[in-house]
Coordinates of C-alpha atoms in Angstrom, one line a residue:
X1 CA -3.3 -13.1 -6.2
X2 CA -2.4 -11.9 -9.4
X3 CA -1.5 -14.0 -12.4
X4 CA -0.5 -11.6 -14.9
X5 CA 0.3 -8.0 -15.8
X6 CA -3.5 -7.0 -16.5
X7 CA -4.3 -8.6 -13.3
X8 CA -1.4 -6.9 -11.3
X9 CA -2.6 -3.7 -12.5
X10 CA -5.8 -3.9 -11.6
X11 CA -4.5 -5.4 -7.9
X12 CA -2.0 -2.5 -7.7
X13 CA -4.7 0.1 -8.3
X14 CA -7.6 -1.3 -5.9
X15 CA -4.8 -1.4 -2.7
X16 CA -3.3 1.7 -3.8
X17 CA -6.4 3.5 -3.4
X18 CA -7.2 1.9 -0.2
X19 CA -3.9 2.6 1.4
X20 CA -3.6 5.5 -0.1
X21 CA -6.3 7.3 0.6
X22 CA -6.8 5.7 4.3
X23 CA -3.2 7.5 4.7
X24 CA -3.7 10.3 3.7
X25 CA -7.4 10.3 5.7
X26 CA -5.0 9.5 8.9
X27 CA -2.6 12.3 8.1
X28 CA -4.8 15.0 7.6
X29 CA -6.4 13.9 11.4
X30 CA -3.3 14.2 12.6
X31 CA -2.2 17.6 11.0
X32 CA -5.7 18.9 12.1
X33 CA -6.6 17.2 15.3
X34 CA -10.2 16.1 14.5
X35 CA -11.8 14.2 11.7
X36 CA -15.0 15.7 10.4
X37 CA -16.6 14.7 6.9
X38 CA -14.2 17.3 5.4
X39 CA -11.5 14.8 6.0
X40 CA -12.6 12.6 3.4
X41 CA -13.0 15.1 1.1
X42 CA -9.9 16.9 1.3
X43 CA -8.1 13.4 0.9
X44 CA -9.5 12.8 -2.6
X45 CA -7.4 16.4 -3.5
X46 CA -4.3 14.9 -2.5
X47 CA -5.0 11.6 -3.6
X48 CA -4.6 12.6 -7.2
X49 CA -1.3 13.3 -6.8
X50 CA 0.2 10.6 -4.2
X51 CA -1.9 7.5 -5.6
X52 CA -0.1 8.1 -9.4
X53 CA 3.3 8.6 -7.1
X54 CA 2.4 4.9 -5.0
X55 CA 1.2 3.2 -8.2
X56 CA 4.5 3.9 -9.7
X57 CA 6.4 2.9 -6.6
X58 CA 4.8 -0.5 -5.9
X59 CA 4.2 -1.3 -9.7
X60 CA 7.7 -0.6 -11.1
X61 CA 10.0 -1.1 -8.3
X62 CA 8.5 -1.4 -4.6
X63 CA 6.3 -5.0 -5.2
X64 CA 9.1 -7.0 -7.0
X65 CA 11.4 -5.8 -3.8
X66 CA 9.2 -7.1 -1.4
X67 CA 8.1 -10.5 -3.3
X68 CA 11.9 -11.2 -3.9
X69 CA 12.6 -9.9 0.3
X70 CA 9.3 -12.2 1.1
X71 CA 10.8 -15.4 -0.7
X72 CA 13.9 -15.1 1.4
X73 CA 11.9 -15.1 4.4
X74 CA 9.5 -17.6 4.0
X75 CA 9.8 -21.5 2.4
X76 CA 6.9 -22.1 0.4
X77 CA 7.4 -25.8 0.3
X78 CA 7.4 -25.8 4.1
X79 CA 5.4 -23.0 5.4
X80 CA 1.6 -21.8 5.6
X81 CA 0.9 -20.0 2.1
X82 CA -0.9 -17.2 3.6
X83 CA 2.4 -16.4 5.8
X84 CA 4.0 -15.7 2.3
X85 CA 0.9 -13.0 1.8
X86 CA 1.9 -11.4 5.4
X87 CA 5.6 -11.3 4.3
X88 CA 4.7 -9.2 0.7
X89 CA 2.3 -7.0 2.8
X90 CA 4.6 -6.6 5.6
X91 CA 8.0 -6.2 3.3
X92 CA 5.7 -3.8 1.1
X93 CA 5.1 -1.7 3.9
X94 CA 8.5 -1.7 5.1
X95 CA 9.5 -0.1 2.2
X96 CA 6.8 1.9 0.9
X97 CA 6.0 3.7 4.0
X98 CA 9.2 5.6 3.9
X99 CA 9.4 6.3 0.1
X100 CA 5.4 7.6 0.5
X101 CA 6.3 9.9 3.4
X102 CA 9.6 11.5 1.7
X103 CA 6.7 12.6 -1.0
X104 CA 4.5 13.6 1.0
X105 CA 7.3 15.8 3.0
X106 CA 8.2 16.9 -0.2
X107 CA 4.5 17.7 -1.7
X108 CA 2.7 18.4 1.6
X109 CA 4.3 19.3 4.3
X110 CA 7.2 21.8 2.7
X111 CA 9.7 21.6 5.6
X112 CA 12.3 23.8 5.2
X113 CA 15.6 21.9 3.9
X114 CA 16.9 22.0 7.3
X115 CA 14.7 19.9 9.1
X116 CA 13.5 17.9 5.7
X117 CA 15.2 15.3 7.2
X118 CA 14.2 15.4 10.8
X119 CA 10.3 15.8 9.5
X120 CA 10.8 12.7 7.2
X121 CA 11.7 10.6 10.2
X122 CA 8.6 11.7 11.9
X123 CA 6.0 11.5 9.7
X124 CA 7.4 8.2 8.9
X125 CA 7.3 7.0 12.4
X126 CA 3.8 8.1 12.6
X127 CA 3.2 6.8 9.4
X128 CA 4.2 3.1 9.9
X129 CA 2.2 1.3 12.8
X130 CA -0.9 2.7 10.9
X131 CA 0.0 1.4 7.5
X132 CA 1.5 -1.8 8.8
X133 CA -1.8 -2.5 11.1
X134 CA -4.2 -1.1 8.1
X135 CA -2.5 -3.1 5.4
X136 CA -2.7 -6.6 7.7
X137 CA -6.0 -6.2 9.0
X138 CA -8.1 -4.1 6.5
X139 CA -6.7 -3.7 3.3
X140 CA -5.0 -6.2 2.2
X141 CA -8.0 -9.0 2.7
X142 CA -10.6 -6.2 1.8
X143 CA -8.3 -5.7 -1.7
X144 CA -7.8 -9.5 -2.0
X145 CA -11.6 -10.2 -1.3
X146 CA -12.5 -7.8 -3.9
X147 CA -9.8 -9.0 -6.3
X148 CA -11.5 -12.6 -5.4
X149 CA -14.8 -11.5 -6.8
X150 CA -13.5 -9.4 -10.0
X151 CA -11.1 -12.4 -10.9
X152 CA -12.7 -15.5 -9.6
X153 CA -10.4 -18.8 -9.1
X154 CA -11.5 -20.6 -12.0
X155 CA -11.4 -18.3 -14.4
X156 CA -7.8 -17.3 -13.2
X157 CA -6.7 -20.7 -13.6
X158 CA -8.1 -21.0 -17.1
X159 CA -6.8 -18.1 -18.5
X160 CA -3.2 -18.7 -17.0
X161 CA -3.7 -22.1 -18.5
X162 CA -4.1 -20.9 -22.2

Protein backbone atom coordinates (compact mmCIF):
# COMPACT_ATOMS: atom_id res chain seq x y z
CA UNK A 1 0.00 0.00 0.00
CA UNK A 2 0.90 3.42 -0.25
CA UNK A 3 3.18 5.30 2.00
CA UNK A 4 3.06 8.69 0.78
CA UNK A 5 1.52 11.27 -1.47
CA UNK A 6 3.87 10.35 -4.59
CA UNK A 7 3.00 6.85 -3.90
CA UNK A 8 -0.83 7.44 -3.60
CA UNK A 9 -0.81 9.15 -6.75
CA UNK A 10 0.69 6.74 -8.63
CA UNK A 11 -1.76 3.86 -6.76
CA UNK A 12 -4.75 6.14 -7.53
CA UNK A 13 -3.91 6.42 -11.16
CA UNK A 14 -3.01 2.52 -11.93
CA UNK A 15 -6.66 1.41 -10.22
CA UNK A 16 -8.41 4.31 -11.74
CA UNK A 17 -7.53 3.19 -15.09
CA UNK A 18 -8.31 -0.35 -14.42
CA UNK A 19 -11.74 0.31 -12.96
CA UNK A 20 -12.26 2.83 -15.05
CA UNK A 21 -11.89 1.70 -18.13
CA UNK A 22 -13.19 -2.05 -17.29
CA UNK A 23 -16.49 0.06 -16.48
CA UNK A 24 -16.79 1.81 -19.00
CA UNK A 25 -15.81 -1.56 -21.36
CA UNK A 26 -18.95 -3.13 -19.35
CA UNK A 27 -21.23 -0.23 -19.96
CA UNK A 28 -20.77 0.21 -23.53
CA UNK A 29 -21.70 -3.96 -23.70
CA UNK A 30 -24.51 -3.31 -22.07
CA UNK A 31 -25.77 -0.07 -24.07
CA UNK A 32 -24.85 -2.10 -27.31
CA UNK A 33 -25.52 -5.71 -26.59
CA UNK A 34 -22.34 -7.31 -27.97
CA UNK A 35 -18.72 -6.71 -27.31
CA UNK A 36 -16.57 -6.64 -30.44
CA UNK A 37 -12.86 -5.04 -30.46
CA UNK A 38 -14.62 -1.70 -31.07
CA UNK A 39 -15.55 -1.87 -27.44
CA UNK A 40 -12.23 -1.32 -26.30
CA UNK A 41 -11.61 1.32 -28.40
CA UNK A 42 -14.51 3.41 -27.88
CA UNK A 43 -13.79 3.10 -24.00
CA UNK A 44 -10.42 4.96 -24.32
CA UNK A 45 -12.82 8.10 -25.77
CA UNK A 46 -14.67 8.19 -22.82
CA UNK A 47 -12.05 7.34 -20.54
CA UNK A 48 -10.45 10.75 -20.99
CA UNK A 49 -13.04 12.30 -19.53
CA UNK A 50 -14.42 9.94 -16.53
CA UNK A 51 -10.76 8.74 -15.39
CA UNK A 52 -9.75 12.78 -14.64
CA UNK A 53 -13.59 12.83 -12.93
CA UNK A 54 -12.61 9.19 -10.65
CA UNK A 55 -9.06 10.43 -9.96
CA UNK A 56 -10.51 13.46 -8.46
CA UNK A 57 -13.22 11.59 -6.58
CA UNK A 58 -11.06 8.89 -4.97
CA UNK A 59 -7.90 11.24 -4.52
CA UNK A 60 -9.49 14.25 -2.93
CA UNK A 61 -12.48 12.93 -1.20
CA UNK A 62 -13.71 9.29 -1.99
CA UNK A 63 -10.29 7.20 -0.47
CA UNK A 64 -9.99 9.11 2.89
CA UNK A 65 -14.06 8.21 3.25
CA UNK A 66 -13.58 4.78 2.83
CA UNK A 67 -10.13 4.36 4.84
CA UNK A 68 -11.76 6.30 7.80
CA UNK A 69 -15.45 3.91 7.07
CA UNK A 70 -12.93 0.80 6.81
CA UNK A 71 -11.19 1.65 10.28
CA UNK A 72 -14.65 1.59 11.92
CA UNK A 73 -15.28 -1.74 10.60
CA UNK A 74 -12.37 -3.58 11.13
CA UNK A 75 -9.75 -3.77 14.39
CA UNK A 76 -6.37 -3.89 13.09
CA UNK A 77 -4.92 -5.05 16.32
CA UNK A 78 -7.35 -8.03 16.24
CA UNK A 79 -8.21 -8.89 12.73
CA UNK A 80 -6.54 -10.39 9.41
CA UNK A 81 -4.68 -7.24 7.75
CA UNK A 82 -5.79 -8.14 4.38
CA UNK A 83 -9.58 -7.87 5.66
CA UNK A 84 -8.80 -4.12 6.24
CA UNK A 85 -7.75 -4.08 2.24
CA UNK A 86 -11.37 -5.80 1.47
CA UNK A 87 -13.04 -3.09 3.72
CA UNK A 88 -11.18 0.10 1.59
CA UNK A 89 -12.04 -1.76 -1.68
CA UNK A 90 -15.39 -2.68 -0.63
CA UNK A 91 -16.30 0.93 1.24
CA UNK A 92 -14.56 2.52 -1.99
CA UNK A 93 -16.87 0.95 -4.16
CA UNK A 94 -19.74 1.67 -2.10
CA UNK A 95 -19.27 5.06 -2.67
CA UNK A 96 -17.72 5.61 -5.82
CA UNK A 97 -20.04 3.48 -7.78
CA UNK A 98 -22.83 5.89 -7.28
CA UNK A 99 -20.88 9.22 -7.64
CA UNK A 100 -19.20 7.58 -11.16
CA UNK A 101 -22.69 6.68 -12.41
CA UNK A 102 -24.42 10.23 -11.67
CA UNK A 103 -21.40 11.35 -14.25
CA UNK A 104 -21.81 9.20 -16.44
CA UNK A 105 -25.79 9.91 -16.47
CA UNK A 106 -24.79 13.26 -16.72
CA UNK A 107 -21.95 12.93 -19.50
CA UNK A 108 -23.18 9.82 -21.33
CA UNK A 109 -26.37 8.86 -21.12
CA UNK A 110 -28.26 12.55 -21.27
CA UNK A 111 -31.63 11.44 -19.68
CA UNK A 112 -33.93 13.86 -19.75
CA UNK A 113 -34.28 15.76 -16.22
CA UNK A 114 -37.34 13.77 -15.52
CA UNK A 115 -36.11 10.46 -15.40
CA UNK A 116 -32.35 11.69 -14.39
CA UNK A 117 -33.12 10.27 -11.31
CA UNK A 118 -34.76 7.00 -12.16
CA UNK A 119 -31.78 6.32 -14.84
CA UNK A 120 -29.12 7.09 -12.04
CA UNK A 121 -30.64 4.31 -9.94
CA UNK A 122 -30.34 2.01 -12.75
CA UNK A 123 -27.19 2.31 -14.15
CA UNK A 124 -26.05 2.32 -10.61
CA UNK A 125 -27.69 -1.00 -9.91
CA UNK A 126 -26.10 -2.41 -12.92
CA UNK A 127 -23.14 -0.73 -12.13
CA UNK A 128 -22.34 -2.11 -8.62
CA UNK A 129 -22.08 -6.11 -8.61
CA UNK A 130 -19.66 -5.51 -11.53
CA UNK A 131 -17.42 -3.04 -9.84
CA UNK A 132 -17.70 -4.66 -6.46
CA UNK A 133 -16.77 -8.28 -8.04
CA UNK A 134 -14.01 -6.52 -10.48
CA UNK A 135 -12.44 -4.49 -7.77
CA UNK A 136 -12.24 -7.81 -5.23
CA UNK A 137 -11.13 -10.17 -7.68
CA UNK A 138 -9.22 -8.40 -10.53
CA UNK A 139 -8.32 -5.10 -9.83
CA UNK A 140 -7.40 -4.50 -6.77
CA UNK A 141 -4.63 -7.44 -6.48
CA UNK A 142 -3.79 -6.86 -10.23
CA UNK A 143 -3.20 -2.81 -9.04
CA UNK A 144 -1.54 -3.90 -5.80
CA UNK A 145 0.65 -6.58 -7.62
CA UNK A 146 1.83 -4.00 -10.01
CA UNK A 147 2.20 -1.35 -7.23
CA UNK A 148 4.33 -4.34 -5.47
CA UNK A 149 6.74 -4.41 -8.35
CA UNK A 150 7.04 -0.50 -9.12
CA UNK A 151 7.45 0.14 -5.18
CA UNK A 152 9.08 -2.88 -3.81
CA UNK A 153 8.81 -3.55 0.14
CA UNK A 154 12.22 -2.56 0.99
CA UNK A 155 12.57 0.27 -0.69
CA UNK A 156 9.14 1.45 0.77
CA UNK A 157 10.27 0.99 4.13
CA UNK A 158 13.48 2.84 3.61
CA UNK A 159 12.24 5.71 2.14
CA UNK A 160 9.40 6.09 4.81
CA UNK A 161 12.15 5.57 7.24
CA UNK A 162 14.22 8.78 6.09
Amino acid sequence: MPKNKFQEVIFTIIMVFVMVYAMICYNIVLNTGTMTNETFLLAFHELTFMGPIAFVLDFFIIGALAKKTAFRIVDVRRDNPFHLVLAISAVSVAFMCPCMSFAATLLIKHAPVSQFIPTWLQTTAMNFPMAFFWQIFYAGPFVRFVFGKLFPEKERAAASAE
